Coordinates of C-alpha atoms in Angstrom, one line a residue:
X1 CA 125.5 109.3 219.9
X2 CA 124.9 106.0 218.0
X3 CA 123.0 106.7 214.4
X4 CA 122.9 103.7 211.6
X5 CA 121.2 103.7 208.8
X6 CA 120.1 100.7 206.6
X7 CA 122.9 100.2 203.6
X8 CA 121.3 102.1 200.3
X9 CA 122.4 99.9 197.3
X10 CA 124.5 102.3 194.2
X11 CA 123.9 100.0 191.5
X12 CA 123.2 101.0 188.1
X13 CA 121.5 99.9 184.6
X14 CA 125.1 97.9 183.7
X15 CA 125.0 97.0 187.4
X16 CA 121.4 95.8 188.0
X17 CA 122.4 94.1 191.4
X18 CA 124.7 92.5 193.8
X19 CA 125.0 89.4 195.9
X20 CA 127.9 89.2 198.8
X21 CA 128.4 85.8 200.6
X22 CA 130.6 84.8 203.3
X23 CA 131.7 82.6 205.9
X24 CA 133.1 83.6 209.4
X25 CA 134.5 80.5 211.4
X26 CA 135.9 80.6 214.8
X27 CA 136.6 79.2 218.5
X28 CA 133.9 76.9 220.2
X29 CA 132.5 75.1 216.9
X30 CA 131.9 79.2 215.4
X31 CA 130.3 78.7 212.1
X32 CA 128.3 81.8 210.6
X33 CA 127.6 81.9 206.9
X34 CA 125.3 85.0 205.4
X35 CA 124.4 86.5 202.4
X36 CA 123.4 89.7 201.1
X37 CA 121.4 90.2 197.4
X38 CA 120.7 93.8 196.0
X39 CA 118.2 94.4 193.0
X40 CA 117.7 97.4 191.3
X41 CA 114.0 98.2 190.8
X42 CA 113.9 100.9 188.6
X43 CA 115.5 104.6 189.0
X44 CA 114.5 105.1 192.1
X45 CA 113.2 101.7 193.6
X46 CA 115.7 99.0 195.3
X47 CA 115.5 95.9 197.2
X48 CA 117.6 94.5 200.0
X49 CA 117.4 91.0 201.7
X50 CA 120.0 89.6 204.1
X51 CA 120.3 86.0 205.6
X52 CA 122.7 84.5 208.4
X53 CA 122.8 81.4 210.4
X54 CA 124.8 80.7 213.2
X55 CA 126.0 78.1 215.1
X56 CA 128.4 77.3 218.1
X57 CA 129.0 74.7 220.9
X58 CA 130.2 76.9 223.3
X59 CA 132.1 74.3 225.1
X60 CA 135.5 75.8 226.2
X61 CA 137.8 74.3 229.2
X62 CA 138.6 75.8 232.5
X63 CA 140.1 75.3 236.0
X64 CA 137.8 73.9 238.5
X65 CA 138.9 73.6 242.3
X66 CA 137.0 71.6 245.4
X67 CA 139.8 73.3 247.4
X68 CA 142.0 70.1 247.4
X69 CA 142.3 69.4 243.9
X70 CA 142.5 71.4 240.6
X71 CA 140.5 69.4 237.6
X72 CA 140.5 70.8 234.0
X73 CA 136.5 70.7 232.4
X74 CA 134.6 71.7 229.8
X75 CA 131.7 73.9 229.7
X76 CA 128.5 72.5 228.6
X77 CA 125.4 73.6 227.9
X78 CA 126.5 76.1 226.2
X79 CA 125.6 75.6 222.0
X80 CA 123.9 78.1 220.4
X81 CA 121.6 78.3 217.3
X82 CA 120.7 81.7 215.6
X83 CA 118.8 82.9 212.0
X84 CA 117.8 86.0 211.4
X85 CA 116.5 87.1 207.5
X86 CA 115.4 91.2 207.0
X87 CA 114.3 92.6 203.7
X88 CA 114.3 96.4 203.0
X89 CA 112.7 98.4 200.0
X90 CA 113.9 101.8 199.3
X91 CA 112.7 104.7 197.3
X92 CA 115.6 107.3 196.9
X93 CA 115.2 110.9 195.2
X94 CA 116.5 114.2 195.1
X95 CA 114.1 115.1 197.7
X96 CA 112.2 112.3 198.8
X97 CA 113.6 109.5 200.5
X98 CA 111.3 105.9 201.8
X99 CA 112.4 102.9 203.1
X100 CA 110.5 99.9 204.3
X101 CA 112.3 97.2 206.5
X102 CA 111.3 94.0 208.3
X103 CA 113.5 91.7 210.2
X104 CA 112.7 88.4 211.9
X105 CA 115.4 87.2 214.2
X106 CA 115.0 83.4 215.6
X107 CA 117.5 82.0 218.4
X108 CA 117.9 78.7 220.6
X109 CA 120.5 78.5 223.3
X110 CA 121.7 76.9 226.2
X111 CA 122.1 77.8 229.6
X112 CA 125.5 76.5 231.3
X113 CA 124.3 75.0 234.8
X114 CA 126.4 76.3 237.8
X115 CA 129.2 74.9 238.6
X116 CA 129.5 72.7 242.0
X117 CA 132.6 70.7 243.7
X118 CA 132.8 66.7 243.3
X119 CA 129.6 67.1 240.4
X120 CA 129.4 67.4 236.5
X121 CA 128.1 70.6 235.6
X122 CA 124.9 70.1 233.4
X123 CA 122.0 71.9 233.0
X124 CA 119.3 71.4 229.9
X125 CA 118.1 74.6 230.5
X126 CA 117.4 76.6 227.4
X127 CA 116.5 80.6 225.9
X128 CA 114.3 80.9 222.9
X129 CA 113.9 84.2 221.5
X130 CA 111.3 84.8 218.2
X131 CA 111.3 88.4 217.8
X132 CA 110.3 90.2 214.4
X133 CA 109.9 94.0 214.0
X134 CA 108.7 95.9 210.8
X135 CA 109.7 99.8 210.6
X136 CA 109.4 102.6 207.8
X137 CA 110.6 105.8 206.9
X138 CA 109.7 108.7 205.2
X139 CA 112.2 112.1 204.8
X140 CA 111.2 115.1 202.4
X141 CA 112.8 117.8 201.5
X142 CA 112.4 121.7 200.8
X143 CA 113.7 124.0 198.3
X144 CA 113.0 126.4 201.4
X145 CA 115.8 124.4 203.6
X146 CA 113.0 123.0 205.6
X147 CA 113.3 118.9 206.3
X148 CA 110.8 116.4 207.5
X149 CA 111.7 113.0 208.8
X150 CA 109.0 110.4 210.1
X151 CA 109.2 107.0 211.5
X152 CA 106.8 104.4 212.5
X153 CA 108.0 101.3 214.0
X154 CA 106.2 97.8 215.4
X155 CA 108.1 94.9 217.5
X156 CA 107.3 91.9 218.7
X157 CA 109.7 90.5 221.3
X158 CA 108.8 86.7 222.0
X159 CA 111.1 84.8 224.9
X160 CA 110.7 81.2 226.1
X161 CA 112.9 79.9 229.2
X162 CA 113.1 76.4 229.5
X163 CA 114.1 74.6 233.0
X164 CA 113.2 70.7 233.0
X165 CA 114.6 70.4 236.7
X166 CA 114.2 73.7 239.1
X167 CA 115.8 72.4 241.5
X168 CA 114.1 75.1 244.6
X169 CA 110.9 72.9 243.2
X170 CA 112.4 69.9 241.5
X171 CA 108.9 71.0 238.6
X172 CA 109.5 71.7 235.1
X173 CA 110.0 74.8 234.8
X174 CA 107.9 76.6 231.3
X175 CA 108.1 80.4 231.3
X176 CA 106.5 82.4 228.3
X177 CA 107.1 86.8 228.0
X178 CA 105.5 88.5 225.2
X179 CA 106.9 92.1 224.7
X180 CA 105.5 95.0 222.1
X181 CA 106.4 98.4 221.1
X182 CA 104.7 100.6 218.9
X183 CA 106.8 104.1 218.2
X184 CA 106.1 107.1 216.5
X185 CA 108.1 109.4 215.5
X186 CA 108.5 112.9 213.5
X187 CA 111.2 115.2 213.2
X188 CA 111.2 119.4 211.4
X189 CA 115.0 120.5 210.8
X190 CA 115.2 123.8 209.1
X191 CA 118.4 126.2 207.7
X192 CA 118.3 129.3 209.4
X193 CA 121.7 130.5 207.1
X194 CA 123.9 127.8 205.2
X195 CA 125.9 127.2 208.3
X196 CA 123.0 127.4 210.9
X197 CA 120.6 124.7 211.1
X198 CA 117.9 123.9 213.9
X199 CA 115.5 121.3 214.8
X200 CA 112.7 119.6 216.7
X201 CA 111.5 116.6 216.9
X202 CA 109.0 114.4 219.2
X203 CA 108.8 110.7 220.0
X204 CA 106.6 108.5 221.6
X205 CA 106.6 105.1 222.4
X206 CA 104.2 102.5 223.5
X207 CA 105.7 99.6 225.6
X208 CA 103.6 96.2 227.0
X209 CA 104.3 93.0 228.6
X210 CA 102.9 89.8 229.5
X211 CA 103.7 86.3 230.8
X212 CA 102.2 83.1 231.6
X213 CA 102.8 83.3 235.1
X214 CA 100.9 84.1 238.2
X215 CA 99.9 87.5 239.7
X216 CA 102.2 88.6 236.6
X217 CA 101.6 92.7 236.8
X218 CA 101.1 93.1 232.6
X219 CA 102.5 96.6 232.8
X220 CA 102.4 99.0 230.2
X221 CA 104.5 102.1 229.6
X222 CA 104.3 104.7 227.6
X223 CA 106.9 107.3 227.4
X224 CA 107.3 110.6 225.5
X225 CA 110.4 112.1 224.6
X226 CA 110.9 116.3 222.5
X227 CA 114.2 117.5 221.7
X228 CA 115.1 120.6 220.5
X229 CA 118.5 121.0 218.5
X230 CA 121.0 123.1 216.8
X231 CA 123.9 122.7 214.3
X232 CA 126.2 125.7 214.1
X233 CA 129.3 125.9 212.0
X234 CA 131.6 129.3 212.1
X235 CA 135.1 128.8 210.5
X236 CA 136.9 125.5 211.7
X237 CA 134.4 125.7 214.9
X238 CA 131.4 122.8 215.0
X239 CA 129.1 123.8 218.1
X240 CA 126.5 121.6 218.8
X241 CA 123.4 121.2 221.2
X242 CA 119.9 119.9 222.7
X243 CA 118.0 120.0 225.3
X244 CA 115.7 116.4 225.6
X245 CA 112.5 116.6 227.7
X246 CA 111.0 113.0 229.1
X247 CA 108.0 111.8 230.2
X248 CA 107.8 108.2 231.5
X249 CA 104.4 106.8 232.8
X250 CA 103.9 103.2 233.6
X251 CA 100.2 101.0 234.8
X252 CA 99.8 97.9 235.4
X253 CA 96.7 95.3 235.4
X254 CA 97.5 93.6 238.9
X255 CA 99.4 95.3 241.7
X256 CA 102.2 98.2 242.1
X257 CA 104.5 99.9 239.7
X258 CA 107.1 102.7 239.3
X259 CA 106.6 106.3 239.8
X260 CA 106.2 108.6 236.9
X261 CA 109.5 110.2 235.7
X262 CA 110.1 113.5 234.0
X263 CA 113.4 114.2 233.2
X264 CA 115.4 117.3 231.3
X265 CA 118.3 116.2 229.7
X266 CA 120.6 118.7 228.1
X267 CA 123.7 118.3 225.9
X268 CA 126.5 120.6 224.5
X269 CA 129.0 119.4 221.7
X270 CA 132.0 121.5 220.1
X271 CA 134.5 120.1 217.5
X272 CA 137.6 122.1 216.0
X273 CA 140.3 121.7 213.2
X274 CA 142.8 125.0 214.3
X275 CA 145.6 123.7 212.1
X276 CA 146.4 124.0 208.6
X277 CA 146.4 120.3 208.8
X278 CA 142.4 119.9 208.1
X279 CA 143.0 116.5 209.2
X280 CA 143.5 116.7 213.2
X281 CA 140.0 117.2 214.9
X282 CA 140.1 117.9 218.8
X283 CA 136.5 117.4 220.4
X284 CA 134.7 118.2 223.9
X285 CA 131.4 117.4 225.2
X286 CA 129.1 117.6 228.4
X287 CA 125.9 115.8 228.6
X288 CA 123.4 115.0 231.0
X289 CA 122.0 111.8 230.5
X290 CA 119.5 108.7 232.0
X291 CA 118.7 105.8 231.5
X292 CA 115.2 104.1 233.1
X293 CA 114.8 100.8 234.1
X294 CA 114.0 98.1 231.2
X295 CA 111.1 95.8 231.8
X296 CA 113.7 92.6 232.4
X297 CA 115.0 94.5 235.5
X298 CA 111.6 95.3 237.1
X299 CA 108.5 92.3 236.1
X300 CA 110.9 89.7 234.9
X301 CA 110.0 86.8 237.7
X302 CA 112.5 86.2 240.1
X303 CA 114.2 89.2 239.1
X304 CA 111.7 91.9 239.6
X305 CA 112.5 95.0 241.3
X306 CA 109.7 97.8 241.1
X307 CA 111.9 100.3 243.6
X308 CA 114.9 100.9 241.1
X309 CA 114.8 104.5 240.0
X310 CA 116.2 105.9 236.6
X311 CA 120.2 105.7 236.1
X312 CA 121.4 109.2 235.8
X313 CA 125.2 110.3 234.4
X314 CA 127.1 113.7 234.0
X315 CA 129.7 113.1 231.1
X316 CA 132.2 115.1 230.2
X317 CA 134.6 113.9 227.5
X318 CA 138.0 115.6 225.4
X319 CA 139.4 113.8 222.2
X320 CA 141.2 114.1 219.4
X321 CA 140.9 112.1 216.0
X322 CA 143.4 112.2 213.3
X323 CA 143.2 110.3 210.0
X324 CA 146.0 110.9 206.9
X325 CA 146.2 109.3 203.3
X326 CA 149.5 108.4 202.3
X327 CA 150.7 107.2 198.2
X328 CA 152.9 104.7 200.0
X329 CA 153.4 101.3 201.5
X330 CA 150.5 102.3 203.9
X331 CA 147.1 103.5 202.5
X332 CA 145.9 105.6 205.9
X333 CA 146.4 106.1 209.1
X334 CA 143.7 106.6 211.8
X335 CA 144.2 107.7 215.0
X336 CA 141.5 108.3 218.2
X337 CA 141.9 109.1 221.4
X338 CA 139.5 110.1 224.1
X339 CA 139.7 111.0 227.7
X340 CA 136.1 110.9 230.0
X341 CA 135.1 111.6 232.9
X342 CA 131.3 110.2 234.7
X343 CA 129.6 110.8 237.7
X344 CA 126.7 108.2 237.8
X345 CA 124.0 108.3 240.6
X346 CA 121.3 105.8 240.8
X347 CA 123.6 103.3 238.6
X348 CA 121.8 100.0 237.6
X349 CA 123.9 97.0 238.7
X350 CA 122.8 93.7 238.2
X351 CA 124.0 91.5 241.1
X352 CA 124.0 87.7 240.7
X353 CA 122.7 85.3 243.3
X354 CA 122.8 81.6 243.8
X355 CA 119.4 81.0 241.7
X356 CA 118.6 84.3 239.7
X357 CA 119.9 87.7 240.6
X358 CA 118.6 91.5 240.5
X359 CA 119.4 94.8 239.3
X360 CA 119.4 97.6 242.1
X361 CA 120.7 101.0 242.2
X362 CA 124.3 101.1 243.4
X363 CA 124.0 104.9 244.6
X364 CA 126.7 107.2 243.0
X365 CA 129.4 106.0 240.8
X366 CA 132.5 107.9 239.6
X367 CA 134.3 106.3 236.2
X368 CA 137.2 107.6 234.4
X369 CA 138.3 106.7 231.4
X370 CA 140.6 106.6 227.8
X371 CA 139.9 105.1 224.8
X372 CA 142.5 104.9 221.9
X373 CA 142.2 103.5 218.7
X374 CA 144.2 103.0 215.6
X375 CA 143.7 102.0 211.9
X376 CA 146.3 101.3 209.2
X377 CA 145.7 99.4 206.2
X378 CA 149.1 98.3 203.7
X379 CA 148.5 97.6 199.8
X380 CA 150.6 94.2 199.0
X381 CA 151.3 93.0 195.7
X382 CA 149.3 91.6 193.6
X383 CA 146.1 94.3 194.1
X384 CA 146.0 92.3 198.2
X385 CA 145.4 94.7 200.7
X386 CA 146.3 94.4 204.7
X387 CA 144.2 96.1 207.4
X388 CA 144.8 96.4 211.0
X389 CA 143.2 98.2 213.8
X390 CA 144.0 98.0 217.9
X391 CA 141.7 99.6 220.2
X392 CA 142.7 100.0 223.8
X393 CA 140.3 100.9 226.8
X394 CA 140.6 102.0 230.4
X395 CA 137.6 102.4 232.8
X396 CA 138.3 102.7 236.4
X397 CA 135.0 102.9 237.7
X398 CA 134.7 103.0 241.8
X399 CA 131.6 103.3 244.2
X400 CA 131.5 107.0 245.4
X401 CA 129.0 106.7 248.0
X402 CA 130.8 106.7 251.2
X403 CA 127.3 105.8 252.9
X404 CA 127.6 102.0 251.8
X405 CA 130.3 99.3 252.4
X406 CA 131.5 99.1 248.9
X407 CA 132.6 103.1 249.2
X408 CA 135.9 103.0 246.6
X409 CA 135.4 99.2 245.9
X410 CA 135.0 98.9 241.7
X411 CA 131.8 97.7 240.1
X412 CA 131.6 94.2 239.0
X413 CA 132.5 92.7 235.9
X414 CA 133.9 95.8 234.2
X415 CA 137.3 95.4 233.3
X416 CA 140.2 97.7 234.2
X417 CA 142.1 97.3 230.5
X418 CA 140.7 95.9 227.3
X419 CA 142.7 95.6 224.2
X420 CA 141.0 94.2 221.2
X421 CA 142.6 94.2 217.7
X422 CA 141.1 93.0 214.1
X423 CA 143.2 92.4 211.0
X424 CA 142.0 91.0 207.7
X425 CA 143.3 90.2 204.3
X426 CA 141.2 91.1 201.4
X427 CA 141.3 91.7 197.7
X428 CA 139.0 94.0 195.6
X429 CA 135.4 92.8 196.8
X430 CA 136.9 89.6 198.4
X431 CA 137.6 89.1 201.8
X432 CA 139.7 86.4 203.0
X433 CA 140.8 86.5 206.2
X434 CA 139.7 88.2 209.6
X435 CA 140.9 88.1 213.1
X436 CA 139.8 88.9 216.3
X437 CA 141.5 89.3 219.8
X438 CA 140.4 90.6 222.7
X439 CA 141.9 90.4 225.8
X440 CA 140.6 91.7 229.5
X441 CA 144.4 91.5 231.8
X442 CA 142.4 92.1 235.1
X443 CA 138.7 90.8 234.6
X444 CA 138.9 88.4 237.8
X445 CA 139.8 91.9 240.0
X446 CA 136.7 93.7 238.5
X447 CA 134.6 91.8 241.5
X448 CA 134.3 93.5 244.8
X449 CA 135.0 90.8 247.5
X450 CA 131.8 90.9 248.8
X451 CA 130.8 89.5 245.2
X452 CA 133.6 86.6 245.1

């Protein structure tokens, strides 16, 4: 579960506001300046508005071979251009909460062209994306214990592809898709005893999408989604669960589509602290989950596929999470670690070609996996403060159909290990330094042969 919430400013009358500016530089011509200003309204009443640009060539080296001879190259076709500016008011009392946001993201890339023996690789293909979205909230609350939460949200989704020399057609190639959403949603979440809270809440969404192209199908999809909840505490136990009902129903203007879906998804959570130590956590959780196609995977062009069927996945998970202040040389230390377990049927693949690709269902899947994470940070002299974190991953997922030729085979492009790690230097509300690694040992054995 995934929840983020728009940063509310604390500033006060001898505070009034704040401004944060930065500068991230990296690899590949990686420059990314933003900016953040906060303004105190009144009381209750703030302001947010954030800005970023950022820029890149993309153009790395590799190995190319023709089979004889091994050439180094450099990627082209690769730059990148993005902006993006949101503003957010906020209203914040004891009981009433409001926040207004709107965000408008530009972005102009390139598209590397493929590459082929005894040629230059160069493509002036490019992606255009124009996408703005405006979205309010509005949460009361009750003496009573009773809670109200509603949301309203609009999004415009604009994409331009850009292809002066197809070569199937040797035409320009000019391709225009228009998506908008329009969701609803209210939430009621109400305190049966101090430690026993329940909830329900109902969504629905209103999804279109058009293009300039021929026989395009203009579907539309609407899709309704109620949840009922629970939050029970007793002692050092956390129990947790829902049960999510979903109703998917897409038309179009020209053609066939998908089937309707309904779908009952439920979900159990328990967390527990059995030590003295308050601060070791161990967690479980079983959920039963889906995922339904996206528009890209079933109208987009070339790529269209109006057979695929919703992804479904049985997860089971165990972990642990273990964090500890210290009056030392080190500030904290964080520890996670979590061991999973999925058995996917109908998973969504997308499968490259020579020209485009699709996405089809890859029948059952079986993953396994461990995630482990920790955080440190070290105060240095002179008020400068050192933090580290290292996150390791492991994900062996395999086909577990023994129906189809790829039975045991893994799944494309999903890496066996990760490691990533991030350090950064920083003192009091500066920030000098930041690092980032990440490194995949065994990407190039992720592909099934078939795929190579």
């Amino acid at each position: 579960m995934l929840s983020i919430e728009t940063t509310k400013p604390k500033l006060t009358i001898e505070k009034p506001y704040q401004l944060t500016a930065g500068i991230k530089t990296g690899s590949f011509g990686l420059f990314n300046p933003y900016l953040q200003y906060q303004q105190r309204l009144s009381v209750d009443w703030a302001v947010i508005i954030n800005a970023y640009t950022q820029n890149a060539n993309g153009e790395y080296r590799y190995l190319a071979s023709d089979g004889k001879t091994v050439t180094e190259q450099k990627r082209t076709g690769t730059e990148v251009a993005m902006q993006q500016v949101d503003g957010a008011l906020i209203w914040d009392t004891d009981k009433n909460k409001l926040n207004i946001h709107i965000n408008y993201f530009n972005s102009d890339r390139g598209v590397p062209g493929v590459v082929r023996p005894y040629t230059t690789p160069e493509s002036g293909q490019k992606l255009y994306n124009r996408d703005l979205f405006l979205q309010g909230a509005y949460q009361h609350n009750w003496n009573s214990g009773l809670q109200l939460l509603i949301s309203s949200k609009f999004a415009q989704n604009q994409l331009f592809y850009f292809d002066p020399d197809l070569q199937r057609t040797g035409k320009v190639l000019d391709q225009h898709f228009g998506q908008r959403e329009y969701y609803q949603s209210a939430a009621l979440a109400y305190n049966l005893m101090s430690n026993w809270t329940v909830s329900y809440s109902a969504d629905v969404a209103l999804n279109s999408l058009n293009a300039n192209l021929a026989n395009f199908r203009y579907p539309t999809r609407v899709t309704l989604l109620n949840v009922i909840a629970t939050n029970l505490t007793l002692g050092d136990w956390t129990l947790q669960g829902n049960l999510l009902s979903a109703d998917i129903n897409e038309t179009v203007k020209t053609g066939s589509t998908a089937p309707k879906h309904s779908i009952l998804a439920p979900t159990v959570i328990a967390t527990v602290k059995p030590f003295a130590d308050k601060n070791l956590q161990f967690r479980a959780f079983y959920k039963y989950a889906y995922r339904a196609p996206t528009f890209n995977d079933q109208y987009y062009n070339y790529i269209s596929n109006l057979n695929l069927q919703p992804e479904f996945a049985r997860q089971y998970d165990v972990g642990l999470s273990y964090t500890k202040g210290f009056s030392g040389l080190f500030s904290y230390i964080g520890l996670t670690a979590d061991a999973y377990y999925n058995y996917v049927t109908n998973k969504l693949v997308f499968i490259p070609t020579l020209y485009n690709g699709y996405t089809q269902n890859a029948g059952k899947v079986d993953i396994k996996g461990l995630d482990i994470g920790l955080k440190t940070a070290v105060d240095l002299p002179a008020a400068y403060k050192f933090a580290l974190s290292a996150n390791y991953s492991y994900q062996h997922a395999l086909y577990a159909d023994d129906q189809l030729s790829d039975y045991l085979n893994r799944l494309p492009y999903i890496p066996l290990h990760t490691i990533a790690f991030n350090a950064g230097l920083s003192k009091g509300d500066w920030g000098y330094i930041t690092i980032k690694s990440s490194v995949h040992p065994d990407t190039t054995k992720t592909i099934p042969t078939r795929f190579m």
